[in-house]
C-alpha positions as CSV (number, residue, x, y, z in Angstrom):
1,X,174.0,215.0,22.3
2,X,173.4,218.0,20.0
3,X,176.5,220.2,19.5
4,X,176.1,223.7,21.4
5,X,177.9,226.6,19.9
6,X,178.8,228.2,23.2
7,X,180.4,227.3,25.8
8,X,180.1,227.5,30.0
9,X,176.2,228.2,29.5
10,X,174.1,227.6,32.8
11,X,170.6,226.8,32.0
12,X,168.0,227.5,34.9
13,X,164.5,227.9,35.7
14,X,163.9,231.5,35.8
15,X,161.0,231.8,37.6
16,X,162.1,229.5,40.7
17,X,163.6,231.4,43.4
18,X,166.2,228.5,44.6
19,X,167.5,228.2,41.2
20,X,167.5,232.6,40.8
21,X,169.4,232.7,44.1
22,X,172.2,229.6,42.5
23,X,172.6,232.3,39.5
24,X,173.6,234.8,42.0
25,X,175.3,232.2,44.1
26,X,177.7,231.4,41.0
27,X,177.7,234.9,39.4
28,X,179.3,236.3,42.8
29,X,181.9,233.8,43.0
30,X,182.9,233.5,39.3
31,X,185.8,236.3,39.2
32,X,186.6,235.4,36.1
33,X,183.3,235.6,34.5
34,X,183.4,232.5,32.9
35,X,180.0,231.4,33.2
36,X,176.9,232.7,31.3
37,X,173.3,232.4,32.5
38,X,170.2,231.7,30.4
39,X,166.3,231.2,32.0
40,X,164.6,228.2,30.3
41,X,162.2,230.5,29.8
42,X,164.0,233.1,27.4
43,X,164.2,232.2,23.3
44,X,167.6,231.2,23.5
45,X,167.0,229.3,27.1
46,X,163.9,227.6,25.0
47,X,166.3,226.7,22.0
48,X,168.8,224.8,24.5
49,X,166.3,223.1,26.8
50,X,164.9,221.4,23.1
51,X,168.1,220.9,22.0
52,X,168.8,218.6,25.1
53,X,165.5,217.4,25.5
54,X,164.2,219.4,29.1
55,X,160.7,220.0,29.2
56,X,159.9,223.5,29.1
57,X,156.8,224.0,31.1
58,X,158.0,221.4,33.3
59,X,162.0,221.4,33.5
60,X,163.2,218.6,36.2
61,X,167.0,219.7,35.7
62,X,169.4,222.9,35.4
63,X,172.0,222.4,32.8
64,X,175.7,223.4,32.4
65,X,177.6,223.3,28.6
66,X,181.1,222.7,29.8
67,X,183.8,222.0,27.5
68,X,181.5,221.5,24.5
69,X,179.5,218.7,26.8
70,X,176.0,219.5,28.3
71,X,175.8,218.0,32.2
72,X,172.5,218.0,33.9
73,X,171.0,217.7,37.8
74,X,174.4,216.7,40.1
75,X,176.6,216.8,37.7
76,X,175.7,220.2,36.7
77,X,176.1,221.6,39.8
78,X,179.6,219.7,40.7
79,X,180.3,220.7,37.3
80,X,179.8,224.5,37.9
81,X,181.1,224.4,41.6
82,X,184.0,222.8,40.7
83,X,185.0,225.6,38.1
84,X,184.9,228.2,40.8
85,X,188.0,229.9,42.6
86,X,188.2,227.7,46.1
87,X,185.7,225.0,45.1
88,X,187.6,222.8,43.6
89,X,187.0,220.1,46.7
90,X,183.2,219.4,45.7
91,X,184.9,217.3,42.5
92,X,185.8,214.6,45.5
93,X,181.8,214.7,45.3
94,X,181.8,212.6,42.4
95,X,182.8,209.5,44.5
96,X,179.5,209.4,45.7
97,X,177.1,207.0,43.2
98,X,175.3,209.4,40.5
99,X,172.1,207.9,41.3
100,X,172.3,208.7,45.1
101,X,173.5,212.3,44.0
102,X,170.6,212.1,41.6
103,X,168.1,211.1,43.9
104,X,168.6,214.0,46.4
105,X,168.8,216.7,43.4
106,X,165.6,215.2,42.2
107,X,164.1,215.5,45.6
108,X,165.1,219.5,46.2
109,X,163.9,219.8,42.1
110,X,160.7,218.4,42.6
111,X,159.9,220.4,45.9
112,X,161.9,223.7,44.6
113,X,158.6,225.8,44.4
114,X,156.9,224.6,47.7
115,X,160.0,225.2,49.7
116,X,161.7,228.2,48.0
117,X,158.8,229.5,46.4
118,X,157.9,231.0,42.7
119,X,158.5,234.2,41.0
120,X,155.6,235.7,39.0
121,X,157.7,236.3,36.0
122,X,161.4,235.3,35.3
123,X,164.1,236.9,37.8
124,X,165.4,240.2,36.2
125,X,169.5,240.0,37.5
126,X,171.2,243.4,38.2
127,X,173.0,245.2,35.5
128,X,176.2,243.6,36.4
129,X,174.8,240.2,35.9
130,X,172.3,241.5,33.4
131,X,175.6,241.5,30.8
132,X,176.5,237.5,31.4
133,X,172.5,236.6,30.5
134,X,171.7,235.2,27.2
135,X,168.5,235.8,25.9
C-alpha cells in the first residue's frame, strides 16, 4: 500500500446518493469529529483513489484510511462503524467471512445508482460538514 499522510479519511463517491447519505450518517454520529471526508471527484479524492488503485470513473468501493492503513469495501464500512460511539458491536461482524461480506457489499455497490439514485454533480455538504471535507 502507498503510505498516505492523513488518517481517518473516508473516500466516497460524491455523486452517489447512497454514499452521500453514508457520509451524513457517519458525520452525525462522529461526536469526536474524528473522520474527515473526500469525494472521489475532488482533486484530493482523485489522488487518494489513484494511490489505492480505485477506478476514478467507476469506483467499486469506498475506502477509509485508519491507523495508517487503507480499508476497502466491507472492511471500510466496519472500520468506520466500529469507531463510532455505540457502534463497537459491529466488530463482531468480522466473524462473517470477508468473501461473503464483500459479496453483499458488491451487490449494493453495483446497483447503488439504480436503487438510490445519482446526483448530477457532487453532493454539497452543509457548512458544518463542509469543515470536515478535504478537497
